[in-house]
Coordinates of N, CA, C and O in Angstrom, one line a residue:
X1 N -28.0 2.7 1.5 CA -27.3 2.5 0.2 C -26.5 1.2 0.4 O -25.9 1.0 1.5
X2 N -26.4 0.4 -0.6 CA -25.7 -0.9 -0.5 C -24.2 -0.7 -0.4 O -23.7 0.3 -0.8
X3 N -23.5 -1.8 0.0 CA -22.1 -1.7 0.1 C -21.4 -1.6 -1.3 O -20.4 -1.1 -1.4
X4 N -22.1 -2.1 -2.3 CA -21.6 -2.1 -3.6 C -21.5 -0.8 -4.3 O -20.8 -0.5 -5.1
X5 N -22.4 0.1 -3.8 CA -22.4 1.5 -4.4 C -22.4 2.5 -3.3 O -23.5 3.1 -3.0
X6 N -21.3 2.8 -2.6 CA -21.3 3.8 -1.6 C -21.5 5.2 -2.1 O -21.3 5.4 -3.3
X7 N -21.9 6.1 -1.3 CA -22.1 7.5 -1.7 C -20.7 8.1 -2.0 O -19.7 7.6 -1.7
X8 N -20.8 9.3 -2.7 CA -19.6 10.0 -3.0 C -18.7 10.3 -1.8 O -17.5 10.1 -1.8
X9 N -19.4 10.7 -0.7 CA -18.6 11.0 0.5 C -17.9 9.8 1.1 O -16.7 9.9 1.4
X10 N -18.6 8.7 1.1 CA -17.9 7.4 1.5 C -16.8 7.1 0.6 O -15.7 6.7 1.1
X11 N -17.0 7.2 -0.7 CA -15.9 6.9 -1.6 C -14.7 7.7 -1.4 O -13.6 7.3 -1.5
X12 N -14.9 9.0 -1.1 CA -13.8 9.9 -1.0 C -13.0 9.7 0.3 O -11.8 10.0 0.4
X13 N -13.6 9.1 1.3 CA -13.0 8.8 2.6 C -12.3 7.4 2.5 O -11.1 7.3 2.9
X14 N -13.0 6.4 2.1 CA -12.5 5.1 2.1 C -13.4 4.3 1.1 O -14.6 4.2 1.3
X15 N -12.8 3.6 0.1 CA -13.5 2.7 -0.7 C -12.5 1.7 -1.4 O -11.6 2.2 -2.1
X16 N -12.7 0.5 -1.1 CA -11.9 -0.5 -1.8 C -12.7 -1.3 -2.9 O -12.2 -2.3 -3.4
X17 N -13.8 -0.7 -3.3 CA -14.6 -1.3 -4.4 C -13.8 -1.5 -5.7 O -13.9 -2.6 -6.3
X18 N -13.0 -0.5 -6.1 CA -12.3 -0.7 -7.3 C -11.2 -1.7 -7.1 O -11.0 -2.5 -8.0
X19 N -10.5 -1.7 -6.0 CA -9.5 -2.7 -5.7 C -10.1 -4.1 -5.7 O -9.5 -5.0 -6.4
X20 N -11.2 -4.3 -5.1 CA -11.9 -5.6 -5.1 C -12.2 -6.0 -6.6 O -12.0 -7.2 -6.9
X21 N -12.8 -5.1 -7.3 CA -13.1 -5.4 -8.7 C -11.9 -5.8 -9.5 O -12.0 -6.8 -10.2
X22 N -10.8 -5.1 -9.4 CA -9.6 -5.5 -10.2 C -9.1 -6.8 -9.7 O -8.4 -7.5 -10.5
X23 N -9.3 -7.2 -8.5 CA -8.8 -8.5 -8.0 C -9.7 -9.7 -8.2 O -9.5 -10.8 -7.8
X24 N -10.9 -9.4 -8.9 CA -11.8 -10.5 -9.2 C -13.1 -10.5 -8.5 O -14.0 -11.3 -8.8
X25 N -13.2 -9.7 -7.4 CA -14.5 -9.5 -6.7 C -15.1 -10.8 -6.2 O -16.3 -11.0 -6.4
X26 N -14.2 -11.7 -5.7 CA -14.7 -13.0 -5.2 C -14.1 -13.1 -3.8 O -13.6 -12.2 -3.2
X27 N -14.3 -14.3 -3.2 CA -13.9 -14.5 -1.8 C -12.4 -14.4 -1.7 O -11.9 -13.9 -0.6
X28 N -11.7 -14.8 -2.7 CA -10.2 -14.7 -2.6 C -9.8 -13.2 -2.6 O -8.9 -12.8 -1.8
X29 N -10.4 -12.5 -3.5 CA -10.1 -11.0 -3.5 C -10.5 -10.4 -2.2 O -9.7 -9.5 -1.7
X30 N -11.6 -10.7 -1.6 CA -12.0 -10.2 -0.4 C -11.0 -10.5 0.7 O -10.6 -9.6 1.5
X31 N -10.5 -11.7 0.7 CA -9.4 -12.0 1.7 C -8.2 -11.2 1.5 O -7.6 -10.7 2.5
X32 N -7.7 -11.1 0.3 CA -6.5 -10.3 0.0 C -6.7 -8.8 0.3 O -5.8 -8.2 1.0
X33 N -7.8 -8.3 -0.1 CA -8.1 -6.8 0.2 C -8.2 -6.6 1.7 O -7.7 -5.6 2.2
X34 N -8.8 -7.5 2.4 CA -9.0 -7.4 3.8 C -7.6 -7.3 4.5 O -7.4 -6.5 5.4
X35 N -6.7 -8.2 4.0 CA -5.3 -8.1 4.5 C -4.6 -6.8 4.2 O -4.0 -6.2 5.1
X36 N -4.8 -6.3 3.0 CA -4.2 -5.0 2.6 C -4.8 -3.9 3.5 O -4.0 -3.1 4.0
X37 N -6.1 -3.9 3.8 CA -6.7 -2.9 4.6 C -6.1 -3.0 6.1 O -5.7 -2.0 6.6
X38 N -6.1 -4.2 6.6 CA -5.6 -4.4 8.0 C -4.1 -3.9 8.0 O -3.7 -3.2 9.0
X39 N -3.3 -4.3 7.1 CA -1.9 -4.0 7.1 C -1.7 -2.4 7.0 O -0.8 -1.9 7.6
X40 N -2.4 -1.8 6.1 CA -2.3 -0.4 5.9 C -2.7 0.4 7.1 O -2.1 1.5 7.4
X41 N -3.7 -0.1 7.8 CA -4.2 0.6 9.0 C -3.5 0.2 10.3 O -3.7 0.8 11.4
X42 N -2.7 -0.9 10.3 CA -2.1 -1.4 11.5 C -1.3 -0.4 12.3 O -1.3 -0.4 13.5
X43 N -0.6 0.5 11.7 CA 0.2 1.5 12.5 C -0.7 2.4 13.3 O -0.2 3.1 14.2
X44 N -2.0 2.5 13.0 CA -2.8 3.4 13.8 C -2.4 4.8 13.7 O -2.0 5.3 12.6
X45 N -2.3 5.5 14.8 CA -1.9 6.9 14.9 C -0.4 7.1 15.0 O 0.0 8.2 15.1
X46 N 0.3 6.0 15.0 CA 1.8 6.2 15.2 C 2.5 7.1 14.2 O 3.3 7.9 14.5
X47 N 2.1 7.1 12.9 CA 2.7 8.0 11.9 C 2.5 9.5 12.4 O 3.4 10.3 12.2
X48 N 1.4 9.8 12.9 CA 1.2 11.2 13.4 C 2.0 11.5 14.6 O 2.4 12.7 14.7
X49 N 2.2 10.6 15.5 CA 3.0 10.8 16.6 C 4.5 11.1 16.2 O 5.1 12.0 16.6
X50 N 4.9 10.2 15.3 CA 6.3 10.4 14.7 C 6.4 11.7 14.0 O 7.5 12.4 14.1
X51 N 5.5 12.0 13.2 CA 5.5 13.3 12.4 C 5.5 14.5 13.3 O 6.2 15.5 13.0
X52 N 4.6 14.5 14.3 CA 4.5 15.6 15.2 C 5.9 15.8 15.9 O 6.3 17.0 16.0
X53 N 6.5 14.8 16.3 CA 7.8 14.9 16.9 C 8.8 15.5 15.9 O 9.6 16.4 16.3
X54 N 8.8 15.0 14.7 CA 9.7 15.5 13.7 C 9.4 17.0 13.4 O 10.4 17.8 13.3
X55 N 8.2 17.4 13.4 CA 7.9 18.8 13.2 C 8.3 19.7 14.4 O 8.9 20.8 14.2
X56 N 8.1 19.2 15.6 CA 8.5 19.9 16.8 C 10.0 20.1 16.8 O 10.5 21.1 17.4
X57 N 10.7 19.1 16.3 CA 12.2 19.2 16.3 C 12.7 19.8 15.0 O 13.9 19.8 14.7
X58 N 11.8 20.4 14.2 CA 12.2 21.1 13.0 C 12.8 20.2 12.0 O 13.6 20.6 11.1
X59 N 12.5 18.9 12.0 CA 12.9 18.0 11.0 C 11.8 17.9 10.0 O 11.2 16.8 9.8
X60 N 11.7 18.9 9.2 CA 10.6 19.0 8.2 C 10.7 17.9 7.2 O 9.7 17.4 6.7
X61 N 11.9 17.6 6.7 CA 12.1 16.6 5.7 C 11.6 15.2 6.2 O 10.9 14.5 5.4
X62 N 11.9 14.9 7.4 CA 11.4 13.6 8.0 C 9.9 13.6 8.1 O 9.3 12.6 7.8
X63 N 9.3 14.7 8.5 CA 7.8 14.7 8.6 C 7.2 14.6 7.2 O 6.3 13.8 7.0
X64 N 7.8 15.3 6.2 CA 7.3 15.1 4.9 C 7.3 13.7 4.4 O 6.4 13.2 3.7
X65 N 8.4 13.0 4.7 CA 8.6 11.6 4.2 C 7.5 10.7 4.9 O 7.0 9.8 4.3
X66 N 7.2 11.0 6.2 CA 6.2 10.2 6.9 C 4.9 10.4 6.2 O 4.2 9.4 5.9
X67 N 4.5 11.6 5.9 CA 3.2 11.9 5.2 C 3.2 11.3 3.8 O 2.1 10.8 3.4
X68 N 4.3 11.4 3.1 CA 4.3 10.8 1.8 C 4.1 9.3 1.8 O 3.3 8.8 1.0
X69 N 4.7 8.6 2.8 CA 4.5 7.2 2.9 C 3.1 6.8 3.3 O 2.5 5.9 2.8
X70 N 2.6 7.6 4.2 CA 1.2 7.4 4.7 C 0.2 7.6 3.5 O -0.7 6.8 3.3
X71 N 0.5 8.6 2.7 CA -0.4 8.9 1.5 C -0.3 7.7 0.6 O -1.4 7.3 0.0
X72 N 0.8 7.2 0.4 CA 1.0 6.0 -0.5 C 0.3 4.8 -0.1 O -0.5 4.1 -0.8
X73 N 0.4 4.5 1.2 CA -0.2 3.2 1.7 C -1.7 3.4 1.9 O -2.4 2.5 1.5
X74 N -2.2 4.5 2.4 CA -3.6 4.7 2.6 C -4.3 5.1 1.4 O -5.5 4.8 1.2
X75 N -3.6 5.7 0.4 CA -4.2 6.1 -0.8 C -4.7 4.9 -1.6 O -5.7 5.0 -2.4
X76 N -4.1 3.7 -1.4 CA -4.6 2.5 -2.1 C -6.0 2.1 -1.7 O -6.6 1.3 -2.3
X77 N -6.4 2.7 -0.5 CA -7.7 2.3 0.0 C -8.8 3.2 -0.5 O -9.9 3.3 0.1
X78 N -8.5 4.0 -1.6 CA -9.5 4.9 -2.1 C -9.8 6.1 -1.2 O -10.8 6.7 -1.3
X79 N -8.8 6.5 -0.5 CA -8.9 7.6 0.5 C -8.5 8.9 -0.2 O -7.5 9.5 0.1
X80 N -9.4 9.3 -1.1 CA -9.1 10.5 -1.9 C -9.0 11.8 -1.1 O -8.1 12.6 -1.4
X81 N -9.8 11.9 -0.1 CA -9.8 13.2 0.7 C -8.4 13.2 1.5 O -7.8 14.2 1.6
X82 N -8.0 12.0 2.0 CA -6.8 12.0 2.7 C -5.6 12.3 1.8 O -4.7 13.0 2.2
X83 N -5.6 11.8 0.6 CA -4.6 12.1 -0.4 C -4.5 13.6 -0.6 O -3.4 14.1 -0.6
X84 N -5.6 14.2 -0.8 CA -5.6 15.7 -1.1 C -5.1 16.4 0.1 O -4.2 17.3 0.0
X85 N -5.5 16.0 1.3 CA -5.0 16.7 2.5 C -3.5 16.5 2.7 O -2.8 17.4 3.1
X86 N -3.1 15.3 2.5 CA -1.6 15.0 2.6 C -0.8 15.8 1.6 O 0.2 16.3 2.0
X87 N -1.3 15.9 0.4 CA -0.5 16.6 -0.6 C -0.4 18.1 -0.2 O 0.7 18.7 -0.4
X88 N -1.5 18.7 0.3 CA -1.4 20.1 0.8 C -0.4 20.2 1.9 O 0.4 21.2 1.9
X89 N -0.4 19.3 2.9 CA 0.5 19.4 4.0 C 2.0 19.2 3.5 O 2.9 19.9 3.9
X90 N 2.2 18.2 2.7 CA 3.5 17.9 2.1 C 4.1 19.1 1.4 O 5.2 19.5 1.5
X91 N 3.2 19.8 0.6 CA 3.6 21.0 -0.1 C 4.0 22.1 0.9 O 5.0 22.8 0.7
X92 N 3.2 22.3 1.9 CA 3.5 23.4 2.9 C 4.8 23.1 3.6 O 5.6 24.0 3.9
X93 N 5.1 21.8 3.9 CA 6.3 21.4 4.5 C 7.5 21.7 3.6 O 8.5 22.3 4.0
X94 N 7.3 21.2 2.3 CA 8.4 21.4 1.3 C 8.7 22.9 1.1 O 9.9 23.3 0.9
X95 N 7.7 23.7 1.2 CA 7.9 25.2 0.9 C 8.1 25.9 2.2 O 8.2 27.1 2.2
X96 N 8.2 25.2 3.3 CA 8.5 25.8 4.6 C 7.5 26.9 5.0 O 7.8 27.9 5.6
X97 N 6.2 26.6 4.7 CA 5.1 27.5 5.1 C 4.7 27.1 6.5 O 3.6 26.6 6.6
X98 N 5.5 27.4 7.4 CA 5.3 26.9 8.8 C 4.0 27.4 9.4 O 3.5 26.7 10.3
X99 N 3.5 28.6 9.0 CA 2.3 29.1 9.6 C 1.1 28.2 9.2 O 0.0 28.2 9.9
X100 N 1.1 27.5 8.0 CA 0.0 26.7 7.6 C 0.1 25.3 8.1 O -0.9 24.6 8.1
X101 N 1.2 24.8 8.5 CA 1.4 23.4 8.9 C 0.5 23.0 10.0 O -0.1 21.9 9.9
X102 N 0.3 23.7 11.1 CA -0.5 23.2 12.2 C -2.0 22.9 11.7 O -2.5 21.8 12.0
X103 N -2.6 23.8 10.9 CA -4.0 23.5 10.5 C -4.0 22.4 9.5 O -5.0 21.6 9.5
X104 N -3.0 22.3 8.6 CA -3.0 21.3 7.6 C -2.8 19.9 8.3 O -3.3 18.9 7.9
X105 N -1.9 19.9 9.3 CA -1.7 18.7 10.1 C -3.0 18.2 10.7 O -3.3 17.0 10.6
X106 N -3.7 19.1 11.3 CA -5.0 18.8 12.0 C -6.0 18.2 11.0 O -6.7 17.3 11.3
X107 N -6.1 18.9 9.8 CA -7.0 18.4 8.8 C -6.6 17.0 8.3 O -7.5 16.2 8.2
X108 N -5.4 16.8 8.1 CA -4.9 15.4 7.6 C -5.2 14.4 8.7 O -5.7 13.3 8.4
X109 N -4.9 14.7 10.0 CA -5.1 13.8 11.1 C -6.6 13.4 11.2 O -7.0 12.3 11.4
X110 N -7.5 14.4 11.0 CA -8.9 14.2 11.0 C -9.3 13.2 9.8 O -10.1 12.3 10.1
X111 N -8.8 13.4 8.7 CA -9.1 12.6 7.5 C -8.6 11.1 7.8 O -9.3 10.2 7.5
X112 N -7.4 11.0 8.4 CA -6.9 9.7 8.7 C -7.7 9.0 9.7 O -8.0 7.8 9.5
X113 N -8.2 9.7 10.7 CA -9.1 9.0 11.7 C -10.4 8.5 11.0 O -10.8 7.4 11.3
X114 N -10.9 9.3 10.1 CA -12.1 8.8 9.3 C -11.8 7.6 8.5 O -12.6 6.6 8.5
X115 N -10.7 7.6 7.9 CA -10.3 6.4 7.1 C -10.2 5.2 8.0 O -10.7 4.1 7.7
X116 N -9.5 5.3 9.2 CA -9.4 4.2 10.1 C -10.7 3.7 10.6 O -11.0 2.5 10.6
X117 N -11.6 4.7 10.9 CA -13.0 4.3 11.3 C -13.7 3.5 10.2 O -14.4 2.5 10.5
X118 N -13.7 4.1 9.0 CA -14.4 3.4 7.9 C -13.8 2.1 7.5 O -14.5 1.1 7.1
X119 N -12.5 2.0 7.6 CA -11.8 0.7 7.3 C -12.2 -0.3 8.3 O -12.5 -1.5 7.9
X120 N -12.2 0.1 9.6 CA -12.7 -0.9 10.6 C -14.1 -1.3 10.4 O -14.4 -2.5 10.5
X121 N -15.0 -0.4 10.1 CA -16.4 -0.7 9.8 C -16.5 -1.7 8.6 O -17.3 -2.6 8.6
X122 N -15.7 -1.4 7.6 CA -15.7 -2.3 6.4 C -15.3 -3.7 6.8 O -15.9 -4.7 6.4
X123 N -14.2 -3.8 7.5 CA -13.7 -5.1 7.9 C -14.7 -5.8 8.7 O -14.9 -7.0 8.5
X124 N -15.3 -5.1 9.6 CA -16.4 -5.7 10.5 C -17.6 -6.2 9.7 O -18.0 -7.3 9.8
X125 N -18.0 -5.3 8.8 CA -19.2 -5.7 8.0 C -18.9 -6.8 7.0 O -19.9 -7.5 6.6
X126 N -17.7 -7.0 6.6 CA -17.3 -8.1 5.7 C -16.8 -9.3 6.5 O -16.4 -10.3 5.9
X127 N -16.9 -9.3 7.8 CA -16.6 -10.5 8.6 C -15.1 -10.8 8.5 O -14.8 -12.0 8.6
X128 N -14.3 -9.8 8.3 CA -12.9 -10.1 8.2 C -12.0 -9.5 9.3 O -10.8 -9.4 9.1
X129 N -12.6 -9.2 10.4 CA -11.8 -8.7 11.5 C -11.2 -9.8 12.3 O -11.6 -10.9 12.3

């Protein structure tokens, strides 16, 4: 399948097609979107390290804020599955459903790793790494 029309699964994990379209879908847009992708993914797994520490220390509000920020920055990359997973975890944290948090954390972490992998592949395939 061409880069212009990714499958539904690819779109739900990572897709900047809409962002590129709105920015003009030209070389300038590609350069800007590439920078957005690099900047959004630059922290790598650090947010999860910080959030895990916050959860271990029972600072649920701090962990929730970390996930909220992550959802906002990565959500711009068309990461619909990550947004859904983050919302579930944020809700469990807000409602102090501590028995659900570990599994939801793991699910979100897995989605984030997929986003990072697909973002890196996109950057590489577009020659912008």
